[in-house]
Coordinates of C-alpha atoms in Angstrom, one line a residue:
X18 CA 0.0 0.0 0.0
X19 CA 1.2 3.5 -0.8
X20 CA 2.4 5.6 2.1
X21 CA 1.9 9.3 2.6
X22 CA 3.5 12.3 4.2
X23 CA 1.9 15.7 4.7
X24 CA 3.6 19.1 4.6
X25 CA 5.6 19.9 7.7
X26 CA 5.5 16.2 8.9
X27 CA 8.2 13.5 8.6
X28 CA 7.3 10.3 6.9
X29 CA 6.2 7.6 9.3
X30 CA 6.3 4.0 8.2
X31 CA 3.2 3.3 10.2
X32 CA 1.3 6.2 8.6
X33 CA -1.1 4.6 6.2
X34 CA -3.2 7.6 5.0
X35 CA -2.8 8.7 1.4
X36 CA -3.4 12.3 0.1
X37 CA -6.4 12.3 -2.2
X38 CA -4.2 13.7 -5.1
X39 CA -2.3 10.4 -4.9
X40 CA -5.3 8.2 -4.1
X41 CA -7.0 9.2 -7.4
X42 CA -3.9 7.9 -9.2
X43 CA -4.3 4.5 -7.7
X44 CA -7.1 2.7 -9.6
X45 CA -7.9 -0.8 -8.4
X46 CA -5.9 -0.2 -5.2
X47 CA -7.1 -0.2 -1.6
X48 CA -6.2 3.0 0.2
X49 CA -6.8 4.8 3.5
X50 CA -7.8 8.5 3.4
X51 CA -8.8 11.3 5.7
X52 CA -10.9 14.0 4.3
X53 CA -13.6 16.7 4.7
X54 CA -17.2 15.7 3.7
X55 CA -18.5 18.3 1.2
X56 CA -21.7 16.5 0.2
X57 CA -23.9 13.8 1.7
X58 CA -26.3 11.8 -0.4
X59 CA -29.4 10.4 1.1
X60 CA -29.3 6.6 1.6
X61 CA -31.1 4.5 -1.0
X62 CA -31.7 0.9 -1.6
X63 CA -30.0 -0.9 -4.5
X64 CA -31.8 -3.4 -6.7
X65 CA -30.1 -6.1 -4.6
X66 CA -30.0 -6.4 -0.8
X67 CA -27.7 -3.5 0.0
X68 CA -28.3 0.1 1.0
X69 CA -25.9 2.7 -0.3
X70 CA -25.1 6.4 0.3
X71 CA -22.5 8.6 -1.4
X72 CA -20.2 11.0 0.4
X73 CA -18.0 13.5 -1.4
X74 CA -14.7 14.2 0.2
X75 CA -11.8 16.6 -0.3
X76 CA -8.5 17.4 1.5
X77 CA -5.8 20.0 1.2
X78 CA -4.2 18.2 -1.7
X79 CA -7.3 17.8 -3.9
X80 CA -10.5 19.8 -3.9
X81 CA -11.9 19.9 -7.5
X82 CA -13.7 17.7 -8.2
X83 CA -14.5 16.2 -4.8
X84 CA -14.0 12.5 -4.7
X85 CA -17.3 10.4 -4.5
X86 CA -17.2 7.5 -2.1
X87 CA -20.0 5.0 -2.5
X88 CA -20.6 3.2 0.8
X89 CA -22.6 0.0 1.0
X90 CA -24.2 -1.7 4.0
X91 CA -26.7 -4.4 4.6
X92 CA -28.8 -2.1 6.9
X93 CA -29.4 1.6 6.7
X94 CA -28.3 1.9 10.4
X95 CA -24.8 0.8 9.3
X96 CA -24.3 3.6 6.9
X97 CA -22.5 6.8 8.0
X98 CA -24.8 9.4 9.7
X99 CA -22.9 12.6 8.9
X100 CA -24.1 15.3 11.4
X101 CA -23.1 18.2 9.2
X102 CA -21.4 18.8 5.9
X103 CA -17.8 19.9 6.7
X104 CA -17.3 17.0 9.2
X105 CA -14.3 14.7 8.7
X106 CA -14.3 11.1 7.6
X107 CA -11.6 8.5 8.0
X108 CA -11.9 5.8 5.4
X109 CA -9.9 2.6 5.5
X110 CA -9.3 0.0 2.8
X111 CA -11.5 1.7 0.2
X112 CA -10.9 0.7 -3.4
X113 CA -10.2 3.5 -6.0
X114 CA -11.8 3.2 -9.4
X115 CA -12.3 5.2 -12.6
X116 CA -15.5 5.9 -14.4
X117 CA -15.4 8.1 -17.6
X118 CA -12.0 9.2 -16.6
X119 CA -13.1 10.5 -13.1
X120 CA -11.9 8.8 -9.9
X121 CA -14.3 7.5 -7.3
X122 CA -13.9 5.2 -4.3
X123 CA -15.8 2.1 -3.4
X124 CA -16.4 1.1 0.2
X125 CA -16.9 -2.6 0.6
X126 CA -18.9 -3.7 3.6
X127 CA -16.8 -6.9 4.0
X128 CA -13.4 -5.2 4.6
X129 CA -13.7 -1.3 4.5
X130 CA -14.3 0.8 7.6
X131 CA -15.1 4.5 8.4
X132 CA -15.0 6.9 11.3
X133 CA -16.7 10.3 11.5
X134 CA -15.4 13.3 13.4
X135 CA -16.7 16.8 14.0
X136 CA -15.4 19.5 11.7
X137 CA -13.4 22.6 12.0
X138 CA -15.3 24.2 14.9
X139 CA -14.5 21.3 17.2
X140 CA -11.6 20.3 19.4
X141 CA -13.0 16.8 20.1
X142 CA -10.7 14.2 18.7
X143 CA -12.9 11.2 19.3
X144 CA -15.1 9.9 16.5
X145 CA -18.9 10.2 16.9
X146 CA -19.6 7.2 14.7
X147 CA -17.5 4.3 13.6
X148 CA -18.3 1.3 11.5
X149 CA -18.2 -2.3 12.8
X150 CA -14.7 -3.0 11.3
X151 CA -13.1 0.2 12.5
X152 CA -9.7 -0.4 14.2
X153 CA -9.0 1.7 17.2
X154 CA -5.3 1.8 16.3
X155 CA -6.2 3.7 13.2
X156 CA -7.7 6.4 15.4
X157 CA -4.5 6.8 17.4
X158 CA -2.6 7.3 14.1
X159 CA -5.2 9.8 12.8
X160 CA -5.4 12.3 15.7
X161 CA -2.5 14.6 14.7
X162 CA -3.8 14.7 11.1
X163 CA -7.3 15.5 12.2
X164 CA -6.0 18.6 13.8
X165 CA -4.1 19.6 10.7
X166 CA -7.1 19.0 8.5
X167 CA -9.3 21.1 10.8
X168 CA -6.7 23.9 10.6
X169 CA -6.7 23.8 6.8
X170 CA -10.6 23.9 6.9
X171 CA -10.6 27.3 8.4
X172 CA -9.7 28.9 5.0
X173 CA -11.5 26.4 2.8
X174 CA -14.9 27.2 1.2
X175 CA -17.2 24.3 0.4
X176 CA -18.6 24.3 -3.2
X177 CA -21.3 22.0 -4.6
X178 CA -19.9 22.5 -8.0
X179 CA -21.5 23.6 -11.3
X180 CA -22.6 21.4 -14.1
X181 CA -24.2 22.4 -17.4
X182 CA -27.5 20.9 -16.3
X183 CA -27.5 22.8 -12.9
X184 CA -30.4 25.2 -13.2
X185 CA -32.0 27.8 -11.0
X186 CA -35.8 27.9 -11.0
X187 CA -35.9 30.9 -13.3
X188 CA -33.9 29.0 -15.9
X189 CA -36.4 26.1 -16.3
X190 CA -37.8 26.6 -19.8
X191 CA -38.5 23.2 -21.2
X192 CA -40.9 20.4 -20.0
X193 CA -39.5 16.9 -19.7
X194 CA -35.9 18.0 -19.1
X195 CA -33.6 16.4 -16.6
X196 CA -31.8 18.9 -14.4
X197 CA -30.1 19.5 -11.1
X198 CA -31.2 22.1 -8.6
X199 CA -29.7 23.6 -5.5
X200 CA -32.4 24.8 -3.1
X201 CA -33.7 25.1 0.5
X202 CA -36.1 22.5 1.8
X203 CA -39.2 24.3 3.2
X204 CA -41.5 21.4 3.9
X205 CA -41.8 17.6 3.4
X206 CA -45.5 16.8 2.8
X207 CA -46.8 13.3 2.9
X208 CA -49.7 13.1 0.4
X209 CA -50.2 9.3 0.8
X210 CA -48.2 6.2 1.5
X211 CA -47.2 6.2 -2.1
X212 CA -46.4 9.9 -2.6
X213 CA -44.5 12.8 -1.0
X214 CA -44.2 16.4 -2.1
X215 CA -41.1 18.4 -1.2
X216 CA -41.6 22.2 -1.1
X217 CA -38.3 23.9 -2.0
X218 CA -37.0 27.4 -2.8
X219 CA -33.9 29.0 -4.3
X220 CA -34.9 32.7 -4.2
X221 CA -35.8 33.0 -8.0
X222 CA -39.1 32.9 -9.9
X223 CA -40.3 30.1 -12.2
X224 CA -41.0 31.5 -15.7
X225 CA -44.7 32.1 -16.4
X226 CA -46.4 29.5 -18.6
X227 CA -49.2 29.7 -21.1
X228 CA -52.6 28.6 -19.8
X229 CA -53.9 25.6 -21.8
X230 CA -57.5 25.7 -20.5
X231 CA -60.4 27.2 -22.5
X232 CA -62.4 29.8 -20.8
X233 CA -65.5 27.6 -20.5
X234 CA -63.4 24.9 -18.8
X235 CA -63.6 27.0 -15.6
X236 CA -67.2 25.9 -15.1
X237 CA -66.6 22.2 -14.8
X238 CA -62.9 21.8 -14.6
X239 CA -61.5 25.0 -12.8
X240 CA -57.8 25.7 -12.7
X241 CA -56.4 24.5 -9.3
X242 CA -54.9 27.0 -6.9
X243 CA -52.2 24.5 -6.1
X244 CA -51.1 21.0 -7.2
X245 CA -51.3 19.4 -3.8
X246 CA -54.1 19.2 -1.2
X247 CA -54.7 22.5 0.5
X248 CA -51.9 23.4 3.0
X249 CA -52.6 24.8 6.4
X250 CA -52.0 28.5 7.0
X251 CA -49.3 27.5 9.6
X252 CA -47.4 25.8 6.7
X253 CA -47.9 28.7 4.4
X254 CA -46.5 31.1 7.0
X255 CA -43.2 29.3 7.0
X256 CA -42.7 30.0 3.2
X257 CA -40.8 33.0 1.9
X258 CA -42.9 35.8 0.5
X259 CA -40.6 36.3 -2.6
X260 CA -39.5 33.7 -5.0
X261 CA -41.4 30.6 -6.3
X262 CA -42.0 27.7 -3.8
X263 CA -41.3 24.8 -6.1
X264 CA -43.0 21.4 -5.7
X265 CA -41.0 18.2 -6.2
X266 CA -43.1 15.1 -6.4
X267 CA -41.6 11.8 -5.1
X268 CA -43.7 8.8 -5.9
X269 CA -43.2 5.3 -4.3
X270 CA -41.7 3.7 -7.3
X271 CA -38.8 6.2 -7.2
X272 CA -38.9 6.7 -3.4
X273 CA -35.8 4.6 -2.5
X274 CA -34.2 7.2 -0.2
X275 CA -34.9 8.2 3.4
X276 CA -36.8 11.5 3.2
X277 CA -36.9 11.7 7.0
X278 CA -33.3 12.8 6.9
X279 CA -34.2 16.0 5.1
X280 CA -34.1 19.0 7.4
X281 CA -36.6 21.8 6.9
X282 CA -34.5 24.9 6.4
X283 CA -31.6 22.8 5.1
X284 CA -30.1 23.1 1.7
X285 CA -29.9 20.2 -0.8
X286 CA -28.9 19.4 -4.3
X287 CA -31.3 17.5 -6.4
X288 CA -29.8 15.4 -9.2
X289 CA -31.7 14.3 -12.3
X290 CA -35.2 15.6 -11.5
X291 CA -37.6 16.0 -14.3
X292 CA -39.3 19.3 -15.2
X293 CA -43.1 18.9 -15.5
X294 CA -46.1 21.2 -16.2
X295 CA -49.6 20.8 -14.9
X296 CA -52.5 23.3 -15.1
X297 CA -50.1 26.0 -16.1
X298 CA -47.7 25.5 -13.2
X299 CA -44.1 24.1 -13.1
X300 CA -43.2 21.3 -10.8
X301 CA -40.4 18.7 -10.5
X302 CA -40.7 14.9 -10.4
X303 CA -38.3 12.2 -9.3
X304 CA -37.1 9.7 -11.8
X305 CA -35.3 6.4 -11.4
X306 CA -32.0 8.2 -11.5
X307 CA -32.9 11.1 -9.2
X308 CA -30.8 11.6 -6.0
X309 CA -30.7 14.1 -3.1
X310 CA -27.5 15.4 -1.6
X311 CA -27.3 17.3 1.6
X312 CA -25.3 20.6 1.5
X313 CA -23.7 22.8 4.0
X314 CA -25.3 26.3 4.7
X315 CA -21.8 27.6 4.0
X316 CA -21.5 26.0 0.6
X317 CA -20.4 28.5 -2.1
X318 CA -23.4 27.8 -4.2
X319 CA -25.8 28.2 -1.3
X320 CA -24.2 31.6 -0.4
X321 CA -24.5 32.7 -4.0
X322 CA -28.2 31.9 -4.0
X323 CA -28.7 33.9 -0.8
X324 CA -26.6 36.8 -2.0
X325 CA -28.6 37.0 -5.2
X326 CA -31.8 36.9 -3.3
X327 CA -30.8 39.6 -0.9
X328 CA -29.7 41.8 -3.8
X329 CA -33.1 41.2 -5.4
X330 CA -35.0 42.1 -2.2
X331 CA -33.0 45.3 -1.8
X332 CA -33.7 46.3 -5.4
X333 CA -37.4 45.3 -5.2
X334 CA -36.9 43.0 -8.2
X335 CA -40.1 41.1 -7.7
X336 CA -40.6 40.4 -11.4
X337 CA -37.0 40.1 -12.5
X338 CA -37.7 37.1 -14.7
X339 CA -41.0 38.3 -16.1
X340 CA -42.0 40.4 -19.1
X341 CA -42.7 44.1 -18.6
X342 CA -45.8 45.2 -16.8
X343 CA -48.7 45.9 -19.3
X344 CA -50.9 48.9 -19.4
X345 CA -54.2 47.0 -19.4
X346 CA -55.2 48.1 -15.9
X347 CA -54.9 51.2 -13.8
X348 CA -55.3 51.5 -10.0
X349 CA -56.2 54.3 -7.6
X350 CA -53.0 53.7 -5.7
X351 CA -50.2 54.4 -8.2
X352 CA -47.6 55.3 -5.6
X353 CA -48.2 52.2 -3.4
X354 CA -45.5 49.6 -3.8
X355 CA -46.5 46.2 -5.1
X356 CA -46.1 43.0 -3.1
X357 CA -46.7 39.3 -3.7
X358 CA -49.7 37.1 -3.4
X359 CA -47.8 35.0 -0.8
X360 CA -47.4 38.2 1.3
X361 CA -51.2 38.6 1.1
X362 CA -51.9 35.0 2.0
X363 CA -49.5 35.0 5.1
X364 CA -50.3 38.5 6.4
X365 CA -50.9 38.5 10.1
X366 CA -54.3 40.3 9.9
X367 CA -57.4 38.9 8.2
X368 CA -58.6 42.3 6.9
X369 CA -55.9 43.9 4.8
X370 CA -55.2 45.6 1.5
X371 CA -52.4 45.1 -1.0
X372 CA -51.4 46.0 -4.5
X373 CA -50.0 43.2 -6.5
X374 CA -48.7 42.4 -10.0
X375 CA -50.6 39.4 -11.3
X376 CA -52.0 37.5 -14.3
X377 CA -55.7 36.8 -14.6
X378 CA -55.6 33.1 -15.7
X379 CA -59.3 32.3 -15.4
X380 CA -62.7 34.0 -15.0
X381 CA -66.1 32.7 -13.9
X382 CA -68.6 33.1 -15.4
X383 CA -66.7 33.3 -18.7
X384 CA -69.6 34.7 -20.8
X385 CA -69.6 38.5 -20.6
X386 CA -73.4 38.5 -20.7
X387 CA -73.3 36.8 -17.3
X388 CA -71.0 39.3 -15.6
X389 CA -73.9 41.5 -14.5
X390 CA -77.1 40.2 -12.8
X391 CA -80.3 41.7 -14.1
X392 CA -81.9 40.4 -10.9
X393 CA -79.6 41.9 -8.3
X394 CA -78.3 44.6 -10.6
X395 CA -74.8 43.9 -9.5
X396 CA -71.6 42.6 -11.0
X397 CA -70.5 39.3 -9.5
X398 CA -67.6 37.3 -11.0
X399 CA -64.6 35.4 -9.8
X400 CA -61.0 35.9 -11.1
X401 CA -58.2 33.4 -10.7
X402 CA -55.0 35.5 -10.1
X403 CA -51.5 34.3 -10.1
X404 CA -48.0 35.5 -9.6
X405 CA -44.7 33.7 -9.1
X406 CA -45.6 32.8 -5.5
X407 CA -49.2 31.7 -5.4
X408 CA -52.7 31.6 -7.0
X409 CA -55.8 32.9 -5.4
X410 CA -59.5 33.5 -6.2
X411 CA -60.6 37.1 -6.0
X412 CA -64.1 38.4 -6.5
X413 CA -65.2 41.4 -8.5
X414 CA -68.5 42.6 -6.9
X415 CA -71.0 45.4 -7.2
X416 CA -69.5 48.9 -7.2
X417 CA -66.0 47.4 -7.5
X418 CA -67.2 45.8 -10.7
X419 CA -68.5 49.1 -12.0
X420 CA -65.0 50.6 -11.3
X421 CA -63.4 47.6 -12.9
X422 CA -65.3 47.7 -16.2
X423 CA -65.8 51.5 -16.2
X424 CA -69.5 51.4 -15.6
X425 CA -71.8 49.3 -17.9
X426 CA -70.2 49.0 -21.3
X427 CA -71.8 47.1 -24.2
X428 CA -71.3 43.3 -24.7
X429 CA -68.8 44.0 -27.5
X430 CA -66.8 46.3 -25.2
X431 CA -66.9 43.8 -22.4
X432 CA -65.5 41.1 -24.7
X433 CA -62.6 43.4 -25.6
X434 CA -61.8 44.1 -22.0
X435 CA -62.1 40.4 -21.0
X436 CA -60.0 39.2 -23.9
X437 CA -57.2 41.7 -23.2
X438 CA -57.2 40.8 -19.5
X439 CA -57.0 37.1 -20.1
X440 CA -54.7 37.1 -23.1
X441 CA -57.2 35.9 -25.6
X442 CA -56.3 36.6 -29.2
X443 CA -58.4 36.8 -32.4
X444 CA -57.7 35.0 -35.7
X445 CA -57.1 36.7 -39.0
X446 CA -60.8 37.1 -39.6
X447 CA -61.3 38.9 -36.3
X448 CA -63.1 35.9 -34.7
X449 CA -62.1 35.3 -31.1
X450 CA -59.7 32.4 -30.8
X451 CA -60.6 30.5 -27.6
X452 CA -59.1 27.1 -28.6
X453 CA -55.4 27.8 -28.2
X454 CA -53.4 28.4 -25.0
X455 CA -53.4 31.9 -23.5
X456 CA -50.6 34.1 -22.2
X457 CA -52.3 36.7 -20.0
X458 CA -50.5 40.0 -19.5
X459 CA -49.0 41.1 -16.1
X460 CA -51.3 43.8 -14.6
X461 CA -51.5 45.8 -11.4
X462 CA -54.4 45.0 -9.2
X463 CA -55.6 46.1 -5.8
X464 CA -56.8 43.3 -3.6
X465 CA -58.4 43.4 -0.1
X466 CA -59.1 40.4 2.2
X467 CA -62.1 40.0 4.5
X468 CA -64.0 37.4 6.4
X469 CA -67.6 36.2 6.5
X470 CA -67.8 34.6 9.9
X471 CA -66.6 36.2 13.1
X472 CA -66.3 32.8 14.8
X473 CA -64.0 31.6 12.0
X474 CA -62.2 34.6 10.5
X475 CA -59.3 32.7 8.9
X476 CA -61.4 29.8 7.7
X477 CA -63.9 32.2 6.0
X478 CA -61.3 34.6 4.6
X479 CA -61.9 35.7 1.0
X480 CA -60.3 38.2 -1.5
X481 CA -61.8 41.0 -3.5
X482 CA -60.6 43.3 -6.3
X483 CA -61.1 47.0 -5.7
X484 CA -59.7 50.3 -6.9
X485 CA -58.8 48.8 -10.3
X486 CA -59.9 49.6 -13.8
X487 CA -59.5 47.9 -17.2
X488 CA -58.5 50.8 -19.4
X489 CA -59.5 49.4 -22.8

């Protein structure tokens, strides 16, 4: 076995650790290494009887790319339980291999061993987890080098790396595309025994999609406000008010990893998730090759996401990925800054007023002849509004409807107003084209919230458009 010496240390015949820069040059050889854990993959079950997880490790001799170590065990409990990215791992008798010219290591449950140590902030030299075949003599040898590795860590910055298929949410443009995503886990939601939904966020906005539904579909098949069963207000209030909360669906046939290890508020890297579209909304789906890797809060890519988000907040770049605001509507509150629908949904008071930039993606009733009731002599219709953070139903009622439509225009004038608001186009002959997908414009809209029942204010909360006019 190759021997190793570190800078400022004399060679010791009993010293069996190899620097990673040398280990990667030893394919098919068994080596011992000591490194910093930069990424932790969630355990998953192989097609056989084993469980496996992947750690990525670096040391002062070799940081890019980090070396993957595939660790196998008969039981999940026998796999390493890394407390935090940045902790140290001691690996004995792992076998180096090459795949597509890149080195990785294979941990064999029959003869390899590991020990986990706390990272740079610790002075504790004892491992907090060891495998069954770990030799205590190896720990005695490792102590001095653990201190050296921790000292080197003080000036080392973790980095999840960049691949050509690593996207932010704002860069998702194509349905059915495999991509990687670095994001924060907000919520792990169990839909059923066979399905989980992961709510994640990276501080950017998903691009708006065209709406496939016909107007008349809203009567029998209305656009959903969300893809999953309704979340509680307590859950919603944990979500950021800016940036898309992205759904990642994990179904049982692809659910071979332990989702209980995900920490709400922790950052992860998804590998090979599939971009999907449903009801005009983006979401991600697991495939047979999808994996989840735990990241450190101090990872360079995580810090970059947070820095971009803070710059966006300070610049009020709510619609940084969207087209320019249209001039279809006007409001009575031109000087009031706009906020998001998520801010409205999570506001601490039931009764409140906001101005938002939204798209009107559906309307009910859809026939303009039914907007105004000849019986009550009032406008009464429901709009489905969306921005990058949420969808809501908002009513247009009575005097607010007269403001909205500028009084009582003719049927022809109402059709023009409705079509411009919902992005309906006409064909070459001037006939309304209600068979193709729509791309509604972004408009300013004033929205107020209110309740119907004093004994259940939050449960009976609804939204209404006010102080807004369609200018055409």
